[in-house]
């Protein structure tokens, strides 16, 4: 098994451990730290590189939805992190199959269907 394949398996295991959650929550940080403590530092570096590649791959897909849907744009306007970062992390934490599906989606409408409604969006729903 190649190092990249191993990193992909580790990422999927981490995503399943997080159960679709991501962020600065102490429980999540503890879970991630505990998970990463099971691997040598060089494997964690590989994991970080693969994660960064996935983040860069999914970013344009999510950005295309955000720029074409007022609900998504409103969600991003209230984000504490850089525009799409929290959304990208949250979506990636749903797993590799979800990430692959949204990246390969042929249209913005299909991407919106896959992504659903922004969970924290509440500024224009009232």
MMTF fields as JSON, N, C-alpha, C and O atoms, coordinates in Angstrom:
{
  "mmtfVersion": "1.0.0",
  "mmtfProducer": "UNKNOWN",
  "numBonds": 503,
  "numAtoms": 504,
  "numGroups": 126,
  "numChains": 1,
  "numModels": 1,
  "chainsPerModel": [1],
  "groupsPerChain": [126],
  "chainIdList": ["A"],
  "bondAtomList": [4, 2, 8, 6, 12, 10, 16, 14, 20, 18, 24, 22, 28, 26, 32, 30, 36, 34, 40, 38, 44, 42, 48, 46, 52, 50, 56, 54, 60, 58, 64, 62, 68, 66, 72, 70, 76, 74, 80, 78, 84, 82, 88, 86, 92, 90, 96, 94, 100, 98, 104, 102, 108, 106, 112, 110, 116, 114, 120, 118, 124, 122, 128, 126, 132, 130, 136, 134, 140, 138, 144, 142, 148, 146, 152, 150, 156, 154, 160, 158, 164, 162, 168, 166, 172, 170, 176, 174, 180, 178, 184, 182, 188, 186, 192, 190, 196, 194, 200, 198, 204, 202, 208, 206, 212, 210, 216, 214, 220, 218, 224, 222, 228, 226, 232, 230, 236, 234, 240, 238, 244, 242, 248, 246, 252, 250, 256, 254, 260, 258, 264, 262, 268, 266, 272, 270, 276, 274, 280, 278, 284, 282, 288, 286, 292, 290, 296, 294, 300, 298, 304, 302, 308, 306, 312, 310, 316, 314, 320, 318, 324, 322, 328, 326, 332, 330, 336, 334, 340, 338, 344, 342, 348, 346, 352, 350, 356, 354, 360, 358, 364, 362, 368, 366, 372, 370, 376, 374, 380, 378, 384, 382, 388, 386, 392, 390, 396, 394, 400, 398, 404, 402, 408, 406, 412, 410, 416, 414, 420, 418, 424, 422, 428, 426, 432, 430, 436, 434, 440, 438, 444, 442, 448, 446, 452, 450, 456, 454, 460, 458, 464, 462, 468, 466, 472, 470, 476, 474, 480, 478, 484, 482, 488, 486, 492, 490, 496, 494, 500, 498],
  "bondOrderList": [1, 1, 1, 1, 1, 1, 1, 1, 1, 1, 1, 1, 1, 1, 1, 1, 1, 1, 1, 1, 1, 1, 1, 1, 1, 1, 1, 1, 1, 1, 1, 1, 1, 1, 1, 1, 1, 1, 1, 1, 1, 1, 1, 1, 1, 1, 1, 1, 1, 1, 1, 1, 1, 1, 1, 1, 1, 1, 1, 1, 1, 1, 1, 1, 1, 1, 1, 1, 1, 1, 1, 1, 1, 1, 1, 1, 1, 1, 1, 1, 1, 1, 1, 1, 1, 1, 1, 1, 1, 1, 1, 1, 1, 1, 1, 1, 1, 1, 1, 1, 1, 1, 1, 1, 1, 1, 1, 1, 1, 1, 1, 1, 1, 1, 1, 1, 1, 1, 1, 1, 1, 1, 1, 1, 1],
  "groupList": [{"groupName": "UNK", "atomNameList": ["N", "CA", "C", "O"], "elementList": ["N", "C", "C", "O"], "formalChargeList": [0, 0, 0, 0], "bondAtomList": [1, 0, 2, 1, 3, 2], "bondOrderList": [1, 1, 2], "singleLetterCode": "X", "chemCompType": "L-PEPTIDE LINKING"}],
  "groupTypeList": [0, 0, 0, 0, 0, 0, 0, 0, 0, 0, 0, 0, 0, 0, 0, 0, 0, 0, 0, 0, 0, 0, 0, 0, 0, 0, 0, 0, 0, 0, 0, 0, 0, 0, 0, 0, 0, 0, 0, 0, 0, 0, 0, 0, 0, 0, 0, 0, 0, 0, 0, 0, 0, 0, 0, 0, 0, 0, 0, 0, 0, 0, 0, 0, 0, 0, 0, 0, 0, 0, 0, 0, 0, 0, 0, 0, 0, 0, 0, 0, 0, 0, 0, 0, 0, 0, 0, 0, 0, 0, 0, 0, 0, 0, 0, 0, 0, 0, 0, 0, 0, 0, 0, 0, 0, 0, 0, 0, 0, 0, 0, 0, 0, 0, 0, 0, 0, 0, 0, 0, 0, 0, 0, 0, 0, 0],
  "groupIdList": [1, 2, 3, 4, 5, 6, 7, 8, 9, 10, 11, 12, 13, 14, 15, 16, 17, 18, 19, 20, 21, 22, 23, 24, 25, 26, 27, 28, 29, 30, 31, 32, 33, 34, 35, 36, 37, 38, 39, 40, 41, 42, 43, 44, 45, 46, 47, 48, 49, 50, 51, 52, 53, 54, 55, 56, 57, 58, 59, 60, 61, 62, 63, 64, 65, 66, 67, 68, 69, 70, 71, 72, 73, 74, 75, 76, 77, 78, 79, 80, 81, 82, 83, 84, 85, 86, 87, 88, 89, 90, 91, 92, 93, 94, 95, 96, 97, 98, 99, 100, 101, 102, 103, 104, 105, 106, 107, 108, 109, 110, 111, 112, 113, 114, 115, 116, 117, 118, 119, 120, 121, 122, 123, 124, 125, 126],
  "secStructList": [7, 7, 2, 2, 2, 2, 2, 2, 2, 2, 2, 2, 2, 2, 2, 2, 2, 2, 6, 6, 7, 7, 1, 1, 7, 2, 2, 2, 2, 2, 2, 2, 2, 2, 2, 2, 6, 6, 1, 7, 2, 2, 2, 2, 2, 2, 2, 2, 2, 2, 2, 2, 2, 2, 2, 2, 2, 2, 2, 2, 2, 2, 2, 2, 2, 2, 2, 6, 7, 2, 2, 2, 2, 2, 2, 2, 2, 6, 7, 1, 1, 1, 6, 6, 2, 2, 2, 2, 2, 2, 2, 2, 6, 6, 7, 2, 2, 2, 2, 2, 2, 2, 2, 2, 7, 1, 1, 2, 2, 2, 2, 2, 2, 2, 2, 7, 1, 7, 6, 6, 7, 7, 1, 1, 7, 7],
  "xCoordList": [0.852, 0.0, 0.898, 1.862, 0.565, 1.374, 1.11, 0.12, 2.02, 1.869, 0.615, -0.067, 0.315, -0.877, -2.138, -3.076, -2.167, -3.33, -3.516, -4.634, -2.42, -2.485, -3.013, -3.831, -2.54, -3.016, -4.504, -5.227, -4.962, -6.392, -7.212, -8.272, -6.727, -7.421, -7.441, -8.459, -6.317, -6.254, -7.214, -7.901, -7.257, -8.184, -9.629, -10.414, -9.975, -11.355, -11.675, -12.774, -10.718, -10.933, -11.119, -11.98, -10.318, -10.458, -11.818, -12.496, -12.216, -13.511, -14.643, -15.587, -14.557, -15.607, -15.59, -16.637, -14.403, -14.288, -14.982, -15.665, -14.799, -15.406, -16.899, -17.621, -17.359, -18.783, -19.374, -20.449, -18.656, -19.169, -18.995, -19.533, -18.258, -18.055, -16.638, -15.723, -16.471, -15.15, -15.214, -16.297, -14.084, -14.072, -13.101, -12.14, -13.352, -12.463, -12.975, -12.415, -14.002, -14.562, -13.488, -12.743, -13.408, -12.382, -12.489, -11.471, -13.696, -13.889, -13.355, -12.741, -13.59, -13.096, -11.579, -10.923, -11.017, -9.558, -8.938, -7.899, -9.565, -9.067, -9.128, -8.176, -10.234, -10.39, -9.335, -8.751, -9.094, -8.083, -6.7, -5.938, -6.369, -5.055, -4.866, -3.796, -5.905, -5.829, -5.639, -4.823, -6.378, -6.257, -4.841, -4.224, -4.325, -3.005, -1.879, -0.805, -2.112, -1.067, -0.768, 0.226, -1.613, -1.409, -0.435, -0.101, 0.02, 0.872, 2.175, 2.219, 3.238, 4.505, 4.38, 3.518, 5.235, 5.137, 5.162, 4.437, 5.975, 6.058, 4.746, 4.402, 4.016, 2.716, 1.699, 0.833, 1.802, 0.904, 1.2, 0.285, 2.479, 2.837, 2.246, 1.735, 2.318, 1.717, 0.207, -0.39, -0.388, -1.826, -2.188, -3.177, -1.376, -1.619, -1.502, -2.281, -0.54, -0.367, -1.556, -2.045, -2.02, -3.17, -4.418, -5.216, -4.588, -5.735, -5.694, -6.718, -4.523, -4.389, -4.729, -5.372, -4.302, -4.64, -6.161, -6.728, -6.807, -8.266, -8.963, -9.941, -8.45, -9.029, -8.948, -9.902, -7.807, -7.644, -8.514, -8.977, -8.733, -9.561, -11.03, -11.727, -11.497, -12.921, -13.246, -14.397, -12.269, -12.499, -13.202, -14.172, -12.765, -13.467, -14.923, -15.783, -15.196, -16.572, -17.469, -18.58, -17.003, -17.8, -17.902, -18.954, -16.805, -16.825, -17.843, -18.534, -17.941, -18.903, -20.336, -21.16, -20.636, -21.974, -22.19, -23.242, -21.199, -21.328, -21.546, -22.307, -20.886, -21.002, -22.294, -22.624, -23.024, -24.24, -25.508, -26.57, -25.411, -26.588, -26.548, -25.619, -27.535, -27.54, -27.475, -26.858, -28.106, -28.063, -26.633, -26.188, -25.927, -24.543, -23.66, -22.799, -23.865, -23.068, -23.298, -22.356, -24.549, -24.863, -24.212, -23.764, -24.154, -23.494, -22.02, -21.466, -21.384, -19.956, -19.669, -18.623, -20.586, -20.373, -20.254, -19.568, -20.912, -20.859, -19.786, -19.678, -18.989, -17.974, -16.836, -16.411, -16.352, -15.233, -13.909, -12.961, -13.835, -12.61, -12.584, -13.484, -11.53, -11.485, -12.733, -13.297, -13.17, -14.495, -15.017, -16.064, -14.326, -14.889, -14.299, -14.757, -13.302, -12.529, -13.367, -13.238, -14.213, -15.036, -15.97, -16.183, -16.524, -17.421, -16.667, -17.175, -15.48, -14.666, -14.32, -14.467, -13.866, -13.515, -14.722, -14.627, -15.845, -17.057, -17.438, -17.777, -17.384, -17.774, -16.769, -17.176, -15.475, -14.471, -14.627, -14.37, -15.044, -15.184, -16.32, -16.473, -17.112, -18.164, -17.609, -18.313, -16.354, -15.712, -15.275, -15.672, -14.447, -13.852, -14.873, -14.769, -15.838, -16.843, -17.656, -17.942, -18.026, -18.767, -17.928, -18.428, -16.652, -15.762, -15.634, -15.722, -15.43, -15.304, -16.584, -16.522, -17.723, -19.009, -19.217, -19.645, -18.923, -19.152, -18.142, -18.485, -16.905, -15.9, -16.266, -16.086, -16.773, -17.098, -18.485, -18.826, -19.277, -20.62, -20.499, -19.651, -21.34, -21.224, -21.823, -21.524, -22.656, -23.309, -23.387, -23.251, -23.606, -23.766, -25.013, -25.012, -26.073, -27.308, -27.066, -27.568, -26.304, -26.0, -25.139, -25.343, -24.191, -23.352, -24.196, -24.001, -25.134, -26.015, -26.843, -27.065, -27.294, -28.069, -27.231, -27.724, -25.982, -25.089, -24.751, -24.771, -24.443, -24.033, -25.189, -24.985, -26.398, -27.546, -27.633, -27.187, -28.203, -28.356, -27.293, -27.024, -26.682, -25.679, -26.265, -27.273, -25.64, -26.165, -26.241, -27.178, -25.286, -25.241, -25.876, -25.848, -26.438, -27.017, -28.302, -29.232, -28.333, -29.558, -29.775, -30.758, -28.888, -28.989, -30.094, -30.636, -30.456, -31.494, -32.718, -33.623, -32.77, -33.917, -35.1, -36.224, -34.875, -35.926, -36.989, -37.944],
  "yCoordList": [-1.176, 0.0, 1.239, 1.323, 2.193, 3.404, 4.326, 4.181, 5.266, 6.217, 7.068, 7.376, 7.446, 8.266, 7.466, 7.981, 6.211, 5.367, 5.223, 5.304, 5.011, 4.873, 6.17, 6.137, 7.298, 8.587, 8.778, 9.311, 8.347, 8.446, 7.58, 7.998, 6.374, 5.511, 6.153, 6.119, 6.737, 7.396, 8.583, 8.79, 9.361, 10.496, 10.031, 10.604, 9.002, 8.501, 8.01, 8.24, 7.335, 6.871, 8.063, 8.033, 9.103, 10.308, 10.957, 11.345, 11.073, 11.675, 10.891, 11.483, 9.582, 8.755, 8.902, 8.856, 9.078, 9.311, 10.62, 10.699, 11.642, 12.95, 12.963, 13.84, 11.996, 11.854, 13.123, 13.575, 13.691, 14.856, 16.178, 17.19, 16.2, 17.439, 17.941, 17.159, 19.247, 19.843, 21.206, 21.777, 21.744, 23.077, 23.192, 22.429, 24.151, 24.439, 23.89, 24.205, 23.094, 22.494, 21.661, 20.931, 21.768, 21.047, 19.538, 18.85, 19.024, 17.582, 17.117, 16.055, 17.911, 17.572, 17.639, 16.744, 18.698, 18.826, 17.651, 17.136, 17.222, 16.072, 14.815, 14.034, 14.614, 13.433, 13.397, 12.348, 14.544, 14.612, 14.335, 13.553, 14.968, 14.756, 13.299, 12.725, 12.709, 11.303, 10.409, 9.488, 10.672, 9.889, 9.997, 8.986, 11.22, 11.435, 10.866, 10.562, 10.718, 10.182, 8.712, 8.177, 8.06, 6.658, 6.453, 5.314, 7.525, 7.421, 8.176, 9.141, 7.745, 8.478, 9.85, 10.05, 10.787, 12.16, 12.251, 13.064, 11.442, 11.533, 11.107, 11.621, 10.177, 9.801, 10.92, 11.141, 11.62, 12.757, 13.887, 14.59, 14.066, 15.069, 14.696, 15.554, 13.412, 12.946, 13.172, 13.592, 12.89, 13.088, 14.559, 14.875, 15.444, 16.883, 17.297, 18.122, 16.732, 17.056, 16.577, 17.308, 15.368, 14.835, 15.651, 15.955, 16.005, 16.833, 18.175, 18.64, 18.79, 20.08, 19.942, 20.82, 18.857, 18.623, 18.514, 19.108, 17.761, 17.616, 18.957, 19.279, 19.729, 21.046, 21.936, 22.639, 21.898, 22.709, 22.197, 22.98, 20.896, 20.318, 20.688, 20.944, 20.717, 20.971, 22.465, 22.851, 23.294, 24.725, 25.369, 26.098, 25.139, 25.769, 25.322, 26.111, 24.066, 23.563, 24.278, 24.683, 24.436, 25.113, 26.607, 27.217, 27.186, 28.607, 28.887, 29.906, 27.992, 28.202, 28.231, 28.999, 27.411, 27.408, 28.696, 29.326, 29.08, 30.273, 31.539, 32.419, 31.628, 32.833, 32.885, 33.924, 31.778, 31.721, 31.482, 31.237, 31.55, 31.313, 32.266, 32.198, 33.153, 34.138, 33.523, 34.099, 32.358, 31.728, 31.345, 31.57, 30.77, 30.373, 31.6, 31.62, 32.614, 33.827, 34.499, 35.003, 34.51, 35.069, 34.281, 34.856, 32.973, 32.124, 32.478, 32.594, 32.649, 32.96, 34.338, 34.551, 35.284, 36.643, 36.672, 37.535, 35.742, 35.699, 34.777, 34.603, 34.181, 33.22, 33.926, 35.013, 33.29, 33.846, 33.551, 34.328, 32.441, 32.063, 32.711, 33.472, 32.4, 32.877, 32.377, 31.359, 33.048, 32.824, 31.398, 31.122, 30.486, 29.146, 28.133, 26.992, 28.511, 27.517, 26.643, 25.419, 27.248, 26.447, 25.515, 24.373, 26.01, 25.197, 24.042, 22.922, 24.299, 23.252, 22.188, 20.998, 22.59, 21.624, 20.792, 19.574, 21.45, 20.725, 19.717, 18.574, 20.14, 19.221, 18.086, 16.937, 18.369, 17.305, 16.294, 15.105, 16.754, 15.829, 14.831, 13.894, 15.024, 14.052, 12.843, 11.85, 12.919, 11.762, 11.975, 12.931, 11.053, 11.15, 10.977, 11.634, 10.115, 9.904, 11.179, 11.548, 11.847, 13.108, 14.156, 14.874, 14.244, 15.215, 14.92, 15.826, 13.669, 13.275, 13.604, 14.106, 13.327, 13.56, 15.035, 15.369, 15.918, 17.349, 17.905, 18.778, 17.417, 17.896, 17.471, 18.24, 16.268, 15.735, 16.149, 15.885, 16.788, 17.22, 18.162, 19.054, 17.965, 18.716, 20.109, 20.908, 20.419, 21.729, 22.301, 21.587, 23.591, 24.262, 23.741, 23.552, 23.507, 22.979, 21.62, 21.351, 20.766, 19.438, 19.595, 18.879, 20.512, 20.751, 21.241, 20.796, 22.154, 22.639, 21.498, 21.421, 20.618, 19.46, 18.565, 18.078, 18.359, 17.517, 18.195, 17.556, 19.486, 20.216, 20.467, 20.565, 20.57, 20.841, 22.317, 23.173, 22.608, 23.977, 24.241, 23.372, 25.416, 25.717, 25.555, 26.18, 24.728, 24.4, 25.608, 25.714, 26.514, 27.642, 28.894, 29.947, 28.802, 29.982, 30.389, 29.594, 31.63, 32.117, 33.605, 34.163, 34.253, 35.701, 36.151, 37.241, 35.342, 35.778, 34.882, 35.057, 33.923, 33.026, 33.649, 33.165, 34.695, 35.28, 35.954, 36.496],
  "zCoordList": [0.0, 0.0, 0.0, 0.761, -0.864, -0.951, 0.247, 0.964, 0.433, 1.538, 1.369, 2.346, 0.131, -0.098, 0.188, 0.795, -0.244, 0.057, 1.563, 2.071, 2.262, 3.72, 4.344, 5.264, 3.838, 4.359, 4.086, 4.927, 2.914, 2.608, 3.555, 4.021, 3.842, 4.809, 6.192, 6.883, 6.593, 7.904, 7.958, 8.958, 6.871, 6.838, 6.949, 7.704, 6.205, 6.265, 7.673, 8.18, 8.304, 9.683, 10.624, 11.504, 10.44, 11.263, 11.028, 11.979, 9.768, 9.456, 10.108, 10.633, 10.078, 10.694, 12.217, 12.863, 12.778, 14.218, 14.597, 15.618, 13.762, 14.026, 13.734, 14.208, 12.957, 12.653, 12.033, 12.427, 11.06, 10.346, 11.054, 10.604, 12.155, 12.907, 12.671, 12.416, 12.76, 12.646, 13.29, 13.413, 13.704, 14.288, 15.432, 15.525, 16.308, 17.423, 18.744, 19.794, 18.72, 19.92, 20.626, 19.973, 21.952, 22.72, 22.551, 22.466, 22.502, 22.336, 20.981, 20.879, 19.956, 18.623, 18.599, 18.064, 19.176, 19.23, 19.971, 19.557, 21.059, 21.809, 20.951, 20.927, 20.25, 19.398, 18.301, 18.028, 17.673, 16.614, 17.188, 16.619, 18.31, 18.933, 19.332, 19.13, 19.898, 20.299, 19.073, 19.099, 18.015, 16.783, 16.226, 15.892, 16.125, 15.537, 16.389, 15.87, 17.687, 18.57, 18.282, 18.772, 17.496, 17.156, 15.999, 15.672, 15.381, 14.198, 14.404, 15.168, 13.727, 13.819, 13.151, 12.296, 13.539, 13.024, 11.5, 10.927, 10.834, 9.378, 8.708, 7.644, 9.319, 8.763, 8.971, 8.124, 10.09, 10.322, 9.337, 8.907, 8.976, 7.967, 6.612, 5.892, 6.269, 5.016, 5.044, 4.053, 6.181, 6.353, 6.133, 5.473, 6.694, 6.532, 5.064, 4.587, 4.357, 2.934, 2.106, 1.244, 2.358, 1.626, 1.958, 1.071, 3.226, 3.619, 2.884, 2.383, 2.82, 2.141, 0.654, 0.079, 0.046, -1.361, -1.536, -2.453, -0.66, -0.732, -0.513, -1.188, 0.436, 0.716, -0.522, -0.857, -1.191, -2.403, -3.549, -4.378, -3.593, -4.657, -4.485, -5.467, -3.253, -3.013, -2.949, -3.153, -2.675, -2.523, -3.722, -3.514, -4.967, -6.095, -6.228, -6.62, -5.904, -5.995, -4.997, -5.34, -3.78, -2.755, -3.057, -2.867, -3.527, -3.875, -4.977, -4.938, -5.959, -7.051, -6.526, -7.022, -5.539, -4.942, -4.154, -4.26, -3.369, -2.521, -3.335, -2.933, -4.463, -5.281, -6.089, -6.659, -6.144, -6.946, -6.134, -6.706, -4.814, -3.976, -2.787, -1.982, -2.656, -1.57, -0.169, 0.727, 0.028, 1.35, 1.717, 2.842, 0.764, 1.022, 1.202, 2.082, 0.384, 0.491, 1.839, 2.451, 2.308, 3.627, 4.739, 5.731, 4.585, 5.576, 5.666, 6.759, 4.505, 4.49, 5.046, 5.659, 4.843, 5.332, 6.851, 7.399, 7.536, 8.992, 9.537, 10.75, 8.654, 9.095, 9.818, 9.427, 10.878, 11.633, 10.94, 11.057, 10.224, 9.537, 8.165, 7.81, 7.382, 6.014, 5.296, 5.697, 4.269, 3.708, 3.669, 4.254, 3.004, 2.869, 3.834, 3.871, 4.614, 5.367, 6.297, 6.275, 7.101, 8.007, 7.26, 7.667, 6.163, 5.347, 4.698, 4.652, 4.204, 3.58, 4.605, 4.329, 5.776, 6.822, 7.225, 7.378, 7.393, 7.771, 6.704, 7.011, 5.448, 4.386, 4.238, 4.064, 4.3, 4.198, 5.319, 5.126, 6.483, 7.608, 7.401, 8.185, 6.355, 6.031, 5.291, 5.109, 4.864, 4.251, 2.818, 2.152, 2.367, 1.044, -0.077, -1.113, 0.114, -0.935, -1.148, -2.287, -0.072, -0.195, -0.911, -1.778, -0.548, -1.188, -2.678, -3.506, -3.01, -4.416, -5.184, -6.306, -4.594, -5.25, -5.567, -6.672, -4.628, -4.871, -5.868, -6.666, -5.839, -6.792, -8.21, -9.154, -8.364, -9.695, -10.197, -11.35, -9.355, -9.774, -10.966, -10.976, -11.958, -13.199, -13.189, -14.076, -12.215, -12.223, -10.809, -9.815, -10.758, -9.465, -8.767, -7.551, -9.526, -8.925, -8.282, -7.191, -8.95, -8.39, -7.135, -6.155, -7.158, -5.973, -4.805, -3.674, -5.065, -3.993, -3.424, -2.216, -4.298, -3.856, -2.935, -1.918, -3.294, -2.493, -1.17, -0.117, -1.223, -0.022, 0.935, 2.145, 0.403, 1.261, 1.613, 0.849, 2.763, 3.249, 4.302, 5.131, 4.288, 5.316, 6.714, 7.044, 7.524, 8.852, 9.773, 10.564, 9.692, 10.622, 10.042, 10.678, 8.867, 8.222, 8.942, 9.076, 9.397, 10.023, 9.788, 10.275, 9.06, 8.925, 7.977, 8.162, 6.952, 6.024, 6.052, 5.235, 6.973, 7.049, 7.778, 7.646, 8.531, 9.364, 8.546, 9.102]
}
